[in-house]
mmCIF file of C-alpha atoms in Angstrom:
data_model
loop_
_atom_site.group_PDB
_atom_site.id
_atom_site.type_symbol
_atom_site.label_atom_id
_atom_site.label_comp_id
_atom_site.label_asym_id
_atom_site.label_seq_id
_atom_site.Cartn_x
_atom_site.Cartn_y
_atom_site.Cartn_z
ATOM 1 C CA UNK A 1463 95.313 80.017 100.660
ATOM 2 C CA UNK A 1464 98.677 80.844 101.717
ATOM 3 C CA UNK A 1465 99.032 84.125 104.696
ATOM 4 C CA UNK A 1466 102.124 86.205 105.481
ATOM 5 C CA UNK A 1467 101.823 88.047 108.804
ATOM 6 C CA UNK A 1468 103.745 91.058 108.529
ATOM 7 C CA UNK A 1469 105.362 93.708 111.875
ATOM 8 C CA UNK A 1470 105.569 97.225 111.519
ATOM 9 C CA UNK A 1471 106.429 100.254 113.364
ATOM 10 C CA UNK A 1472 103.957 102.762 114.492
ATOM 11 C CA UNK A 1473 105.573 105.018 112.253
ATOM 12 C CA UNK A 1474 105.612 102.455 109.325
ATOM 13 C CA UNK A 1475 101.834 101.571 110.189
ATOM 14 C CA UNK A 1476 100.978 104.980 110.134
ATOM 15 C CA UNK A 1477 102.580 105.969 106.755
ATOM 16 C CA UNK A 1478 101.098 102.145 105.145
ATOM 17 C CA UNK A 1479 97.406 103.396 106.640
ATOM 18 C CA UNK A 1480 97.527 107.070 105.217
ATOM 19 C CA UNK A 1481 98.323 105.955 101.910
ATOM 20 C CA UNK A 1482 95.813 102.763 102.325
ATOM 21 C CA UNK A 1483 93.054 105.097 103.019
ATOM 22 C CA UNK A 1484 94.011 106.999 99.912
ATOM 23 C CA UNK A 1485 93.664 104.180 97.672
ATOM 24 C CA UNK A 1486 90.454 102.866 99.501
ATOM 25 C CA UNK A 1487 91.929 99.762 100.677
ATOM 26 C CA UNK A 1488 92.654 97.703 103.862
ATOM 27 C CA UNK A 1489 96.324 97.723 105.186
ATOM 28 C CA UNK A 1490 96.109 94.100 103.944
ATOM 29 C CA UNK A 1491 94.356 94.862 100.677
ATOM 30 C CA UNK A 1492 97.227 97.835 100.083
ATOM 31 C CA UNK A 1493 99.962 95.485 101.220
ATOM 32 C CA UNK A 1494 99.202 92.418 98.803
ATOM 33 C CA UNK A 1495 98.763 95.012 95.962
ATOM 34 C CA UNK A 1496 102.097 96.702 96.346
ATOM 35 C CA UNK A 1497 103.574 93.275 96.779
ATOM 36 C CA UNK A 1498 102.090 91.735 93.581
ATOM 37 C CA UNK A 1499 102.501 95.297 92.316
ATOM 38 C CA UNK A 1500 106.452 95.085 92.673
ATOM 39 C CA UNK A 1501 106.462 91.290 91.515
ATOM 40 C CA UNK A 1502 104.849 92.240 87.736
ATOM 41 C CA UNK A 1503 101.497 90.171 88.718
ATOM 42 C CA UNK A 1504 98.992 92.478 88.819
ATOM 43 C CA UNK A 1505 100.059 94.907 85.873
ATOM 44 C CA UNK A 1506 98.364 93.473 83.290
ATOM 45 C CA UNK A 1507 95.428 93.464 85.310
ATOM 46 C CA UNK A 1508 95.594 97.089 86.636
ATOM 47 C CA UNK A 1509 96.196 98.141 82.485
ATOM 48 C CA UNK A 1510 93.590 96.145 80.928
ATOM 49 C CA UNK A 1511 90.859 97.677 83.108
ATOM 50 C CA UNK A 1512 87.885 98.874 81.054
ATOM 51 C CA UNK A 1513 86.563 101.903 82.983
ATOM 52 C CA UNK A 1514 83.449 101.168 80.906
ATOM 53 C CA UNK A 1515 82.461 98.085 82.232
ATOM 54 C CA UNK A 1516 83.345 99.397 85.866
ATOM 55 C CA UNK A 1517 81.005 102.291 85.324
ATOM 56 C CA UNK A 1518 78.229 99.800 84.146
ATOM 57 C CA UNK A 1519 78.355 97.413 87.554
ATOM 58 C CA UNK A 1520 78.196 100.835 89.661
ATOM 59 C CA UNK A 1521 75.108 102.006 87.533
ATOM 60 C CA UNK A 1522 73.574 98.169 88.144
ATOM 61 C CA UNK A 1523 74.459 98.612 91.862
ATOM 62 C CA UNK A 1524 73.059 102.220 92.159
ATOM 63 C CA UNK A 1525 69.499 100.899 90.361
ATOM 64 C CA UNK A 1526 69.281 97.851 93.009
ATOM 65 C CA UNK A 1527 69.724 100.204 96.136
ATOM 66 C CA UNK A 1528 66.566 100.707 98.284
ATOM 67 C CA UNK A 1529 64.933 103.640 100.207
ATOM 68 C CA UNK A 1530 67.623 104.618 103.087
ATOM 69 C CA UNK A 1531 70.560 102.415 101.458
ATOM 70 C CA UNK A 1532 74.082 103.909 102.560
ATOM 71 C CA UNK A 1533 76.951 103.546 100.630
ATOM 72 C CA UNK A 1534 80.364 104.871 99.307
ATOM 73 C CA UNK A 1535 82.002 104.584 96.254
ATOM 74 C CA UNK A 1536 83.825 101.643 96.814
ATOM 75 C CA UNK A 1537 81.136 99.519 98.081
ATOM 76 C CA UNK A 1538 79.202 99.930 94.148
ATOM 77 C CA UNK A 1539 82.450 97.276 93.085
ATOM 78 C CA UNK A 1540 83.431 94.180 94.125
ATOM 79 C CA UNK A 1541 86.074 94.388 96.141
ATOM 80 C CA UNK A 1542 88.475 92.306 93.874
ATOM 81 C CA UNK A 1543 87.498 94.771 91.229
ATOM 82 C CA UNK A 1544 87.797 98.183 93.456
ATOM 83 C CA UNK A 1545 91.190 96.742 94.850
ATOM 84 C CA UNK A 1546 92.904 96.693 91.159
ATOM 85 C CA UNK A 1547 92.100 100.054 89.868
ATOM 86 C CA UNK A 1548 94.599 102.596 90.665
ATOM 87 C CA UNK A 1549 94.464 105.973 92.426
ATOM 88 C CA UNK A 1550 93.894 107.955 88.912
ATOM 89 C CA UNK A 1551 91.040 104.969 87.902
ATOM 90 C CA UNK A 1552 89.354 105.654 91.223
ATOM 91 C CA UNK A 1553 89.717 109.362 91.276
ATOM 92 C CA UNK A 1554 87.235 108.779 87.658
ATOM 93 C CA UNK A 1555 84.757 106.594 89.152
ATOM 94 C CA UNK A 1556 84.218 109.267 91.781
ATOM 95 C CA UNK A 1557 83.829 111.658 89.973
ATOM 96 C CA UNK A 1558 81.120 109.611 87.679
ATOM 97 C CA UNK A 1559 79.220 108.959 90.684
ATOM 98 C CA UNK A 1560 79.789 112.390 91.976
ATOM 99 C CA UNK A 1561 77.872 113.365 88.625
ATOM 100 C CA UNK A 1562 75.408 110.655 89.087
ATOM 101 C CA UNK A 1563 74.308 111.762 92.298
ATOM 102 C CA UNK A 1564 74.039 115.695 91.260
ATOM 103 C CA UNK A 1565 71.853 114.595 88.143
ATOM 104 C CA UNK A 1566 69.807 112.161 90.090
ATOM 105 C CA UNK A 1567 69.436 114.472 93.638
ATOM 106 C CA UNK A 1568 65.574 113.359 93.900
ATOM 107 C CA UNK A 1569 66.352 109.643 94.276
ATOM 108 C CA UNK A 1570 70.192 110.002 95.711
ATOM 109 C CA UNK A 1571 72.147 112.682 98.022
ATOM 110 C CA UNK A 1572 75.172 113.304 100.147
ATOM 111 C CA UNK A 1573 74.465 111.861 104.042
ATOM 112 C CA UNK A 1574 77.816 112.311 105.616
ATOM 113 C CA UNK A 1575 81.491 112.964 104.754
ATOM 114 C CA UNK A 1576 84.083 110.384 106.396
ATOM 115 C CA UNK A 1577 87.415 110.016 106.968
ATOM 116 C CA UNK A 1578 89.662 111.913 104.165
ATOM 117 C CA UNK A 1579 87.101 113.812 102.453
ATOM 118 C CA UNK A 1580 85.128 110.253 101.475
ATOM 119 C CA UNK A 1581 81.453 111.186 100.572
ATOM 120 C CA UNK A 1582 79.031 108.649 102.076
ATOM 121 C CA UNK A 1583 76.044 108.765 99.750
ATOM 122 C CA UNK A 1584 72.022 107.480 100.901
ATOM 123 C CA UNK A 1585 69.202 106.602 98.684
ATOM 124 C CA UNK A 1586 66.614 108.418 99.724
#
């Protein structure tokens, strides 16, 4: 596999990381996205996304989670997966697990809030 190492400003950094962090990615993650984005290779991909399915593999992950378990939303997906979907696609799973977690509070709550309002979640 092929790497491109990339320089940026502090200011440029700063402005890739906010937006990163909105999108639940790594400054690499985000970076290879727009790029691919912006090149017409991941379009398809990012369109043809069955919310469905996605909400199925976080309901598989949620039932395989033990006593004490932490996790976000993010981590329910593979990372290939969570990577694709785009800000409005996320926004939906979060709110479905948001749901999940009120309707299930004797096996799952809220444990701790992190960085921009992310909900860390704990089996419990």
């Amino acid at each position: 596999m092929s790497r491109v190492y990339t320089s940026y400003s502090e200011e440029e950094f700063t402005l890739i990381s906010n937006e990163c962090e909105q999108y639940g990615m790594t400054p690499s993650a985000f970076q290879k996205y727009c790029v691919l984005l912006y090149l017409g290779q991941n379009a398809g991909e990012i369109k043809n996304i069955d919310i469905e399915e996605m909400k199925q593999i976080m309901n598989q992950e949620l039932n395989n989670k033990k006593v004490g378990d932490k996790f976000i939303v993010s981590a329910l997906l593979p990372p290939e997966k969570w990577s694709n979907l785009n800000r409005s696609q996320k926004i939906t799973l979060s709110l479905y697990l948001k749901n999940i977690i009120e309707n299930c509070s004797d096996r799952f709550r809220v444990c701790d809030i992190l960085h921009n309002n992310i909900k860390q979640y704990e089996r419990y």
